[in-house]
Amino acid sequence: MELRILGYYGGYPDNGVGTSGYLLTSNGYNLVMDLGSSTLLPLEQIMDPLQLDGVLLTHYHHDHTADFGTLQYLWQLRPGDKKEPVLPVYGNTKDPLNFAALTFGDYTKGIGYAGDSEIQAGPFKLTFLETEHPVPAFAVRVEDTTNGKVLVNTSDTRYFPELAEFAKGADMLMADTNFFADKPKPRWHLTAPEAGQIAKDAGVQTLLLTHLPQNGNLETLRKQAEQTAGNIPILLASDQDYLRI
Ligand SMILES: [Zn+2]
Ligand SMILES: [Zn+2]
């Protein structure tokens, strides 16, 4: 699968870069995973959004969904050939109000998931783990069934040990690394050493740090993750826009 990073900040866009948004492609199937603030424009630069096959939302915080609302209007208003006349949108049902908003006229349709769900979206098999966050949020394990490659996205979460079990053996782990090591508790995101620890415990091939902070030296963030990750290669989402997994 191919991963394109549309935005990588937590909370709010900054300096021309948006919040969480990722495009996953395999065998011509295009899945957007979260569509945060200022991510629709970079998506439009990569592809015609009408060629999307589906949208997956990990939770309903605005830094993961802000541009989804305008994508619904695009589906309604823009002429052109849609690959999917009614766009499937995968979202959790633990937050019923926000889940209901995924369905918009005859344009987009919400498809619910919970912790025990297994969803087949084109070539991608999606499984989920509820995280520890102030609102219902789900880590996602994406298996490309055409070649067995696995990408795990922690989504937003504080540290808890089951994350490593969920990410076991993944080819790439993308981790919410919003905090430097010295961030005091209570925390609702991972610190860099916690992200590195999960990568090591899970035995992943590569760790991608994302949901990054706007302030501070990101190379320091990477080095802090390295101290717990052992010899697992660590990438910053800010240095990447295209990755092949
Ligand atoms: Zn977030
Ligand atoms: Zn969040």
PDB file of C-alpha atoms and ligand atoms in Angstrom:
ATOM      1  CA  MET A   1       0.000   0.000   0.000  1.00  0.00           C
ATOM      2  CA  GLU A   2       0.981   3.608  -0.455  1.00  0.00           C
ATOM      3  CA  LEU A   3       0.593   6.169   2.299  1.00  0.00           C
ATOM      4  CA  ARG A   4       0.415   9.883   1.593  1.00  0.00           C
ATOM      5  CA  ILE A   5       0.447  12.355   4.421  1.00  0.00           C
ATOM      6  CA  LEU A   6      -2.052  15.186   3.921  1.00  0.00           C
ATOM      7  CA  GLY A   7      -1.480  16.773   7.327  1.00  0.00           C
ATOM      8  CA  TYR A   8       0.360  15.792  10.494  1.00  0.00           C
ATOM      9  CA  TYR A   9      -0.268  18.302  13.270  1.00  0.00           C
ATOM     10  CA  GLY A  10      -2.361  17.656  16.366  1.00  0.00           C
ATOM     11  CA  GLY A  11      -5.027  20.175  17.334  1.00  0.00           C
ATOM     12  CA  TYR A  12      -4.740  22.921  14.731  1.00  0.00           C
ATOM     13  CA  PRO A  13      -3.017  23.639  11.404  1.00  0.00           C
ATOM     14  CA  ASP A  14       0.149  25.690  11.422  1.00  0.00           C
ATOM     15  CA  ASN A  15       2.533  27.269   8.965  1.00  0.00           C
ATOM     16  CA  GLY A  16       0.667  25.930   5.909  1.00  0.00           C
ATOM     17  CA  VAL A  17       0.369  22.357   7.208  1.00  0.00           C
ATOM     18  CA  GLY A  18      -2.885  20.704   8.226  1.00  0.00           C
ATOM     19  CA  THR A  19      -3.893  18.362  11.034  1.00  0.00           C
ATOM     20  CA  SER A  20      -4.269  14.569  10.775  1.00  0.00           C
ATOM     21  CA  GLY A  21      -5.150  13.264   7.339  1.00  0.00           C
ATOM     22  CA  TYR A  22      -3.770  10.316   5.349  1.00  0.00           C
ATOM     23  CA  LEU A  23      -4.455   8.755   1.970  1.00  0.00           C
ATOM     24  CA  LEU A  24      -4.014   4.995   1.672  1.00  0.00           C
ATOM     25  CA  THR A  25      -3.962   3.431  -1.780  1.00  0.00           C
ATOM     26  CA  SER A  26      -3.686  -0.165  -2.919  1.00  0.00           C
ATOM     27  CA  ASN A  27      -4.617  -1.692  -6.280  1.00  0.00           C
ATOM     28  CA  GLY A  28      -6.380   1.513  -7.324  1.00  0.00           C
ATOM     29  CA  TYR A  29      -8.489   1.660  -4.156  1.00  0.00           C
ATOM     30  CA  ASN A  30      -8.313   5.031  -2.385  1.00  0.00           C
ATOM     31  CA  LEU A  31      -9.138   5.281   1.312  1.00  0.00           C
ATOM     32  CA  VAL A  32      -8.770   8.470   3.302  1.00  0.00           C
ATOM     33  CA  MET A  33      -8.025   7.899   6.987  1.00  0.00           C
ATOM     34  CA  ASP A  34      -9.085  11.017   8.898  1.00  0.00           C
ATOM     35  CA  LEU A  35      -9.543  14.317   7.092  1.00  0.00           C
ATOM     36  CA  GLY A  36      -8.490  17.052   9.487  1.00  0.00           C
ATOM     37  CA  SER A  37      -8.264  20.789   9.091  1.00  0.00           C
ATOM     38  CA  SER A  38      -6.550  21.911   5.842  1.00  0.00           C
ATOM     39  CA  THR A  39      -6.221  18.411   4.365  1.00  0.00           C
ATOM     40  CA  LEU A  40      -8.742  18.577   1.511  1.00  0.00           C
ATOM     41  CA  LEU A  41      -6.570  20.954  -0.545  1.00  0.00           C
ATOM     42  CA  PRO A  42      -3.481  18.728  -0.414  1.00  0.00           C
ATOM     43  CA  LEU A  43      -5.716  15.751  -1.284  1.00  0.00           C
ATOM     44  CA  GLU A  44      -6.973  17.655  -4.341  1.00  0.00           C
ATOM     45  CA  GLN A  45      -3.390  18.222  -5.417  1.00  0.00           C
ATOM     46  CA  ILE A  46      -2.755  14.469  -5.354  1.00  0.00           C
ATOM     47  CA  MET A  47      -5.974  13.171  -6.880  1.00  0.00           C
ATOM     48  CA  ASP A  48      -9.524  14.042  -7.829  1.00  0.00           C
ATOM     49  CA  PRO A  49     -11.436  13.464  -4.562  1.00  0.00           C
ATOM     50  CA  LEU A  50     -14.345  12.088  -6.616  1.00  0.00           C
ATOM     51  CA  GLN A  51     -12.105   9.044  -7.148  1.00  0.00           C
ATOM     52  CA  LEU A  52     -12.144   8.214  -3.425  1.00  0.00           C
ATOM     53  CA  ASP A  53     -13.553   4.801  -2.553  1.00  0.00           C
ATOM     54  CA  GLY A  54     -14.090   5.442   1.141  1.00  0.00           C
ATOM     55  CA  VAL A  55     -13.359   7.507   4.235  1.00  0.00           C
ATOM     56  CA  LEU A  56     -12.358   6.133   7.641  1.00  0.00           C
ATOM     57  CA  LEU A  57     -12.617   8.351  10.721  1.00  0.00           C
ATOM     58  CA  THR A  58     -10.808   7.237  13.893  1.00  0.00           C
ATOM     59  CA  HIS A  59     -12.813   9.634  16.100  1.00  0.00           C
ATOM     60  CA  TYR A  60     -14.777  12.837  15.842  1.00  0.00           C
ATOM     61  CA  HIS A  61     -12.358  15.457  17.201  1.00  0.00           C
ATOM     62  CA  HIS A  62     -12.196  18.347  14.729  1.00  0.00           C
ATOM     63  CA  ASP A  63      -8.473  17.942  14.059  1.00  0.00           C
ATOM     64  CA  HIS A  64      -9.440  14.592  12.449  1.00  0.00           C
ATOM     65  CA  THR A  65     -12.728  15.531  10.803  1.00  0.00           C
ATOM     66  CA  ALA A  66     -12.759  19.291   9.991  1.00  0.00           C
ATOM     67  CA  ASP A  67     -12.460  18.872   6.225  1.00  0.00           C
ATOM     68  CA  PHE A  68     -14.816  15.898   6.098  1.00  0.00           C
ATOM     69  CA  GLY A  69     -17.786  18.291   6.261  1.00  0.00           C
ATOM     70  CA  THR A  70     -16.571  20.137   3.189  1.00  0.00           C
ATOM     71  CA  LEU A  71     -15.863  16.839   1.407  1.00  0.00           C
ATOM     72  CA  GLN A  72     -19.579  16.061   1.898  1.00  0.00           C
ATOM     73  CA  TYR A  73     -20.436  19.346   0.142  1.00  0.00           C
ATOM     74  CA  LEU A  74     -17.977  18.522  -2.632  1.00  0.00           C
ATOM     75  CA  TRP A  75     -19.791  15.189  -3.102  1.00  0.00           C
ATOM     76  CA  GLN A  76     -23.094  17.088  -3.273  1.00  0.00           C
ATOM     77  CA  LEU A  77     -22.087  20.048  -5.425  1.00  0.00           C
ATOM     78  CA  ARG A  78     -19.257  19.085  -7.737  1.00  0.00           C
ATOM     79  CA  PRO A  79     -20.113  17.785 -11.163  1.00  0.00           C
ATOM     80  CA  GLY A  80     -18.071  14.884 -12.471  1.00  0.00           C
ATOM     81  CA  ASP A  81     -17.955  11.129 -12.401  1.00  0.00           C
ATOM     82  CA  LYS A  82     -17.912   9.777  -8.878  1.00  0.00           C
ATOM     83  CA  LYS A  83     -16.349   6.387  -8.399  1.00  0.00           C
ATOM     84  CA  GLU A  84     -18.849   5.871  -5.556  1.00  0.00           C
ATOM     85  CA  PRO A  85     -22.118   7.811  -6.056  1.00  0.00           C
ATOM     86  CA  VAL A  86     -22.755   7.352  -2.325  1.00  0.00           C
ATOM     87  CA  LEU A  87     -19.434   7.616  -0.510  1.00  0.00           C
ATOM     88  CA  PRO A  88     -18.994   5.045   2.312  1.00  0.00           C
ATOM     89  CA  VAL A  89     -17.750   6.609   5.559  1.00  0.00           C
ATOM     90  CA  TYR A  90     -16.566   4.295   8.320  1.00  0.00           C
ATOM     91  CA  GLY A  91     -17.010   5.733  11.799  1.00  0.00           C
ATOM     92  CA  ASN A  92     -17.540   4.520  15.347  1.00  0.00           C
ATOM     93  CA  THR A  93     -21.062   4.221  16.695  1.00  0.00           C
ATOM     94  CA  LYS A  94     -20.156   4.959  20.342  1.00  0.00           C
ATOM     95  CA  ASP A  95     -20.811   8.628  19.606  1.00  0.00           C
ATOM     96  CA  PRO A  96     -24.287   8.418  18.015  1.00  0.00           C
ATOM     97  CA  LEU A  97     -24.751  12.124  17.220  1.00  0.00           C
ATOM     98  CA  ASN A  98     -21.505  12.408  15.291  1.00  0.00           C
ATOM     99  CA  PHE A  99     -22.033   9.017  13.669  1.00  0.00           C
ATOM    100  CA  ALA A 100     -25.443  10.139  12.389  1.00  0.00           C
ATOM    101  CA  ALA A 101     -23.801  13.155  10.719  1.00  0.00           C
ATOM    102  CA  LEU A 102     -21.691  10.865   8.510  1.00  0.00           C
ATOM    103  CA  THR A 103     -24.798  10.205   6.435  1.00  0.00           C
ATOM    104  CA  PHE A 104     -25.643  13.226   4.306  1.00  0.00           C
ATOM    105  CA  GLY A 105     -28.558  12.991   1.861  1.00  0.00           C
ATOM    106  CA  ASP A 106     -27.793  10.613  -0.956  1.00  0.00           C
ATOM    107  CA  TYR A 107     -24.143  11.686  -0.992  1.00  0.00           C
ATOM    108  CA  THR A 108     -22.345  10.014   1.899  1.00  0.00           C
ATOM    109  CA  LYS A 109     -23.339   7.072   4.070  1.00  0.00           C
ATOM    110  CA  GLY A 110     -22.097   6.221   7.570  1.00  0.00           C
ATOM    111  CA  ILE A 111     -21.047   2.620   8.175  1.00  0.00           C
ATOM    112  CA  GLY A 112     -20.567   1.854  11.843  1.00  0.00           C
ATOM    113  CA  TYR A 113     -17.748   0.009  13.579  1.00  0.00           C
ATOM    114  CA  ALA A 114     -16.941  -0.928  17.168  1.00  0.00           C
ATOM    115  CA  GLY A 115     -14.016  -2.569  18.928  1.00  0.00           C
ATOM    116  CA  ASP A 116     -14.849  -6.058  17.700  1.00  0.00           C
ATOM    117  CA  SER A 117     -15.597  -5.102  14.092  1.00  0.00           C
ATOM    118  CA  GLU A 118     -13.802  -6.383  11.039  1.00  0.00           C
ATOM    119  CA  ILE A 119     -14.457  -4.375   7.912  1.00  0.00           C
ATOM    120  CA  GLN A 120     -13.360  -5.208   4.392  1.00  0.00           C
ATOM    121  CA  ALA A 121     -12.860  -1.969   2.457  1.00  0.00           C
ATOM    122  CA  GLY A 122     -11.590  -2.904  -1.002  1.00  0.00           C
ATOM    123  CA  PRO A 123      -8.240  -4.652  -0.461  1.00  0.00           C
ATOM    124  CA  PHE A 124      -7.996  -3.380   3.134  1.00  0.00           C
ATOM    125  CA  LYS A 125      -9.057  -5.444   6.124  1.00  0.00           C
ATOM    126  CA  LEU A 126      -9.729  -3.068   9.012  1.00  0.00           C
ATOM    127  CA  THR A 127      -9.775  -4.062  12.681  1.00  0.00           C
ATOM    128  CA  PHE A 128     -10.051  -1.774  15.677  1.00  0.00           C
ATOM    129  CA  LEU A 129      -9.017  -1.198  19.292  1.00  0.00           C
ATOM    130  CA  GLU A 130     -10.716   1.440  21.431  1.00  0.00           C
ATOM    131  CA  THR A 131      -8.100   3.813  22.837  1.00  0.00           C
ATOM    132  CA  GLU A 132      -7.954   5.926  26.008  1.00  0.00           C
ATOM    133  CA  HIS A 133      -8.962   9.428  24.970  1.00  0.00           C
ATOM    134  CA  PRO A 134     -11.597  11.936  26.210  1.00  0.00           C
ATOM    135  CA  VAL A 135     -14.020  10.852  23.453  1.00  0.00           C
ATOM    136  CA  PRO A 136     -14.539   7.407  21.863  1.00  0.00           C
ATOM    137  CA  ALA A 137     -11.501   6.868  19.621  1.00  0.00           C
ATOM    138  CA  PHE A 138     -10.157   3.789  17.880  1.00  0.00           C
ATOM    139  CA  ALA A 139      -6.748   2.617  16.798  1.00  0.00           C
ATOM    140  CA  VAL A 140      -6.936   0.942  13.386  1.00  0.00           C
ATOM    141  CA  ARG A 141      -5.027  -2.015  11.998  1.00  0.00           C
ATOM    142  CA  VAL A 142      -5.032  -1.924   8.207  1.00  0.00           C
ATOM    143  CA  GLU A 143      -4.017  -5.129   6.451  1.00  0.00           C
ATOM    144  CA  ASP A 144      -3.507  -4.996   2.710  1.00  0.00           C
ATOM    145  CA  THR A 145      -4.913  -8.390   1.731  1.00  0.00           C
ATOM    146  CA  THR A 146      -3.145  -8.282  -1.642  1.00  0.00           C
ATOM    147  CA  ASN A 147       0.281  -8.713  -0.015  1.00  0.00           C
ATOM    148  CA  GLY A 148      -0.201  -9.077   3.754  1.00  0.00           C
ATOM    149  CA  LYS A 149       1.431  -5.747   4.638  1.00  0.00           C
ATOM    150  CA  VAL A 150       0.122  -4.113   7.810  1.00  0.00           C
ATOM    151  CA  LEU A 151      -0.156  -0.486   8.870  1.00  0.00           C
ATOM    152  CA  VAL A 152      -1.313   0.336  12.395  1.00  0.00           C
ATOM    153  CA  ASN A 153      -2.499   3.816  13.361  1.00  0.00           C
ATOM    154  CA  THR A 154      -2.777   4.442  17.119  1.00  0.00           C
ATOM    155  CA  SER A 155      -5.149   7.361  16.465  1.00  0.00           C
ATOM    156  CA  ASP A 156      -5.285   9.627  19.526  1.00  0.00           C
ATOM    157  CA  THR A 157      -4.565   7.942  22.809  1.00  0.00           C
ATOM    158  CA  ARG A 158      -2.660   7.983  26.050  1.00  0.00           C
ATOM    159  CA  TYR A 159      -0.346   5.077  26.732  1.00  0.00           C
ATOM    160  CA  PHE A 160      -1.824   1.715  27.641  1.00  0.00           C
ATOM    161  CA  PRO A 161      -0.090  -1.641  27.183  1.00  0.00           C
ATOM    162  CA  GLU A 162      -2.677  -3.259  24.887  1.00  0.00           C
ATOM    163  CA  LEU A 163      -1.593  -0.894  22.107  1.00  0.00           C
ATOM    164  CA  ALA A 164       1.572  -2.967  21.647  1.00  0.00           C
ATOM    165  CA  GLU A 165      -0.399  -6.204  21.356  1.00  0.00           C
ATOM    166  CA  PHE A 166      -2.671  -4.567  18.783  1.00  0.00           C
ATOM    167  CA  ALA A 167       0.309  -3.331  16.738  1.00  0.00           C
ATOM    168  CA  LYS A 168       2.171  -6.679  16.928  1.00  0.00           C
ATOM    169  CA  GLY A 169       4.416  -7.305  13.947  1.00  0.00           C
ATOM    170  CA  ALA A 170       3.142  -4.365  11.885  1.00  0.00           C
ATOM    171  CA  ASP A 171       5.222  -3.211   8.938  1.00  0.00           C
ATOM    172  CA  MET A 172       4.576   0.352  10.015  1.00  0.00           C
ATOM    173  CA  LEU A 173       3.208   1.862  13.200  1.00  0.00           C
ATOM    174  CA  MET A 174       1.992   5.439  12.994  1.00  0.00           C
ATOM    175  CA  ALA A 175       1.828   6.819  16.495  1.00  0.00           C
ATOM    176  CA  ASP A 176       0.168   9.894  17.974  1.00  0.00           C
ATOM    177  CA  THR A 177       3.345  11.572  19.256  1.00  0.00           C
ATOM    178  CA  ASN A 178       1.974  14.898  20.373  1.00  0.00           C
ATOM    179  CA  PHE A 179       4.164  15.271  23.453  1.00  0.00           C
ATOM    180  CA  PHE A 180       7.837  15.511  24.328  1.00  0.00           C
ATOM    181  CA  ALA A 181       9.143  13.317  27.148  1.00  0.00           C
ATOM    182  CA  ASP A 182       8.682  15.960  29.838  1.00  0.00           C
ATOM    183  CA  LYS A 183       4.929  16.472  29.356  1.00  0.00           C
ATOM    184  CA  PRO A 184       3.318  16.051  32.790  1.00  0.00           C
ATOM    185  CA  LYS A 185       0.257  13.884  33.414  1.00  0.00           C
ATOM    186  CA  PRO A 186      -2.674  13.859  32.894  1.00  0.00           C
ATOM    187  CA  ARG A 187      -2.046  13.260  29.195  1.00  0.00           C
ATOM    188  CA  TRP A 188      -4.389  12.252  26.383  1.00  0.00           C
ATOM    189  CA  HIS A 189      -1.645  11.619  23.811  1.00  0.00           C
ATOM    190  CA  LEU A 190       1.572   9.614  23.736  1.00  0.00           C
ATOM    191  CA  THR A 191       4.964  11.050  24.580  1.00  0.00           C
ATOM    192  CA  ALA A 192       7.863  10.275  22.241  1.00  0.00           C
ATOM    193  CA  PRO A 193       9.388   7.661  24.612  1.00  0.00           C
ATOM    194  CA  GLU A 194       5.969   5.992  24.961  1.00  0.00           C
ATOM    195  CA  ALA A 195       5.622   5.791  21.161  1.00  0.00           C
ATOM    196  CA  GLY A 196       9.090   4.233  20.961  1.00  0.00           C
ATOM    197  CA  GLN A 197       8.244   1.742  23.712  1.00  0.00           C
ATOM    198  CA  ILE A 198       5.075   0.585  21.951  1.00  0.00           C
ATOM    199  CA  ALA A 199       7.030   0.138  18.696  1.00  0.00           C
ATOM    200  CA  LYS A 200       9.651  -1.957  20.483  1.00  0.00           C
ATOM    201  CA  ASP A 201       7.133  -4.072  22.425  1.00  0.00           C
ATOM    202  CA  ALA A 202       5.148  -4.680  19.229  1.00  0.00           C
ATOM    203  CA  GLY A 203       8.246  -5.526  17.176  1.00  0.00           C
ATOM    204  CA  VAL A 204       7.229  -3.296  14.267  1.00  0.00           C
ATOM    205  CA  GLN A 205       9.431  -2.708  11.227  1.00  0.00           C
ATOM    206  CA  THR A 206       9.180   1.100  11.165  1.00  0.00           C
ATOM    207  CA  LEU A 207       7.767   3.765  13.481  1.00  0.00           C
ATOM    208  CA  LEU A 208       6.226   6.909  12.009  1.00  0.00           C
ATOM    209  CA  LEU A 209       5.751   9.771  14.459  1.00  0.00           C
ATOM    210  CA  THR A 210       2.722  11.886  13.617  1.00  0.00           C
ATOM    211  CA  HIS A 211       0.035  14.108  15.222  1.00  0.00           C
ATOM    212  CA  LEU A 212       3.052  16.268  15.933  1.00  0.00           C
ATOM    213  CA  PRO A 213       3.358  19.338  18.171  1.00  0.00           C
ATOM    214  CA  GLN A 214       3.648  22.790  16.564  1.00  0.00           C
ATOM    215  CA  ASN A 215       6.316  23.919  19.013  1.00  0.00           C
ATOM    216  CA  GLY A 216       9.682  22.430  19.877  1.00  0.00           C
ATOM    217  CA  ASN A 217      12.420  20.716  17.911  1.00  0.00           C
ATOM    218  CA  LEU A 218      11.024  17.669  16.104  1.00  0.00           C
ATOM    219  CA  GLU A 219      14.480  16.105  15.801  1.00  0.00           C
ATOM    220  CA  THR A 220      14.543  16.080  19.621  1.00  0.00           C
ATOM    221  CA  LEU A 221      11.141  14.350  19.572  1.00  0.00           C
ATOM    222  CA  ARG A 222      12.553  11.709  17.211  1.00  0.00           C
ATOM    223  CA  LYS A 223      15.645  11.177  19.395  1.00  0.00           C
ATOM    224  CA  GLN A 224      13.474  10.763  22.487  1.00  0.00           C
ATOM    225  CA  ALA A 225      11.501   8.018  20.719  1.00  0.00           C
ATOM    226  CA  GLU A 226      14.769   6.385  19.638  1.00  0.00           C
ATOM    227  CA  GLN A 227      15.844   5.981  23.254  1.00  0.00           C
ATOM    228  CA  THR A 228      13.079   3.445  23.897  1.00  0.00           C
ATOM    229  CA  ALA A 229      12.589   1.994  20.390  1.00  0.00           C
ATOM    230  CA  GLY A 230      15.987   0.287  20.187  1.00  0.00           C
ATOM    231  CA  ASN A 231      17.103  -0.080  16.586  1.00  0.00           C
ATOM    232  CA  ILE A 232      13.683   0.341  14.945  1.00  0.00           C
ATOM    233  CA  PRO A 233      13.901   3.043  12.248  1.00  0.00           C
ATOM    234  CA  ILE A 234      11.905   6.139  13.187  1.00  0.00           C
ATOM    235  CA  LEU A 235      10.456   8.623  10.715  1.00  0.00           C
ATOM    236  CA  LEU A 236       8.870  12.016  11.331  1.00  0.00           C
ATOM    237  CA  ALA A 237       5.652  12.646   9.394  1.00  0.00           C
ATOM    238  CA  SER A 238       6.960  16.164   8.760  1.00  0.00           C
ATOM    239  CA  ASP A 239       9.812  14.719   6.656  1.00  0.00           C
ATOM    240  CA  GLN A 240       7.600  12.440   4.555  1.00  0.00           C
ATOM    241  CA  ASP A 241       4.778  12.872   2.138  1.00  0.00           C
ATOM    242  CA  TYR A 242       4.846   9.520   0.395  1.00  0.00           C
ATOM    243  CA  LEU A 243       5.652   6.132   1.885  1.00  0.00           C
ATOM    244  CA  ARG A 244       5.384   2.666   0.429  1.00  0.00           C
ATOM    245  CA  ILE A 245       4.496  -0.055   2.933  1.00  0.00           C
TER     246      ILE A 245
HETATM  247 ZN    ZN B   1      -6.071  14.747  17.426  1.00  0.00          ZN
HETATM  248 ZN    ZN B   2      -8.466  13.469  19.605  1.00  0.00          ZN
END
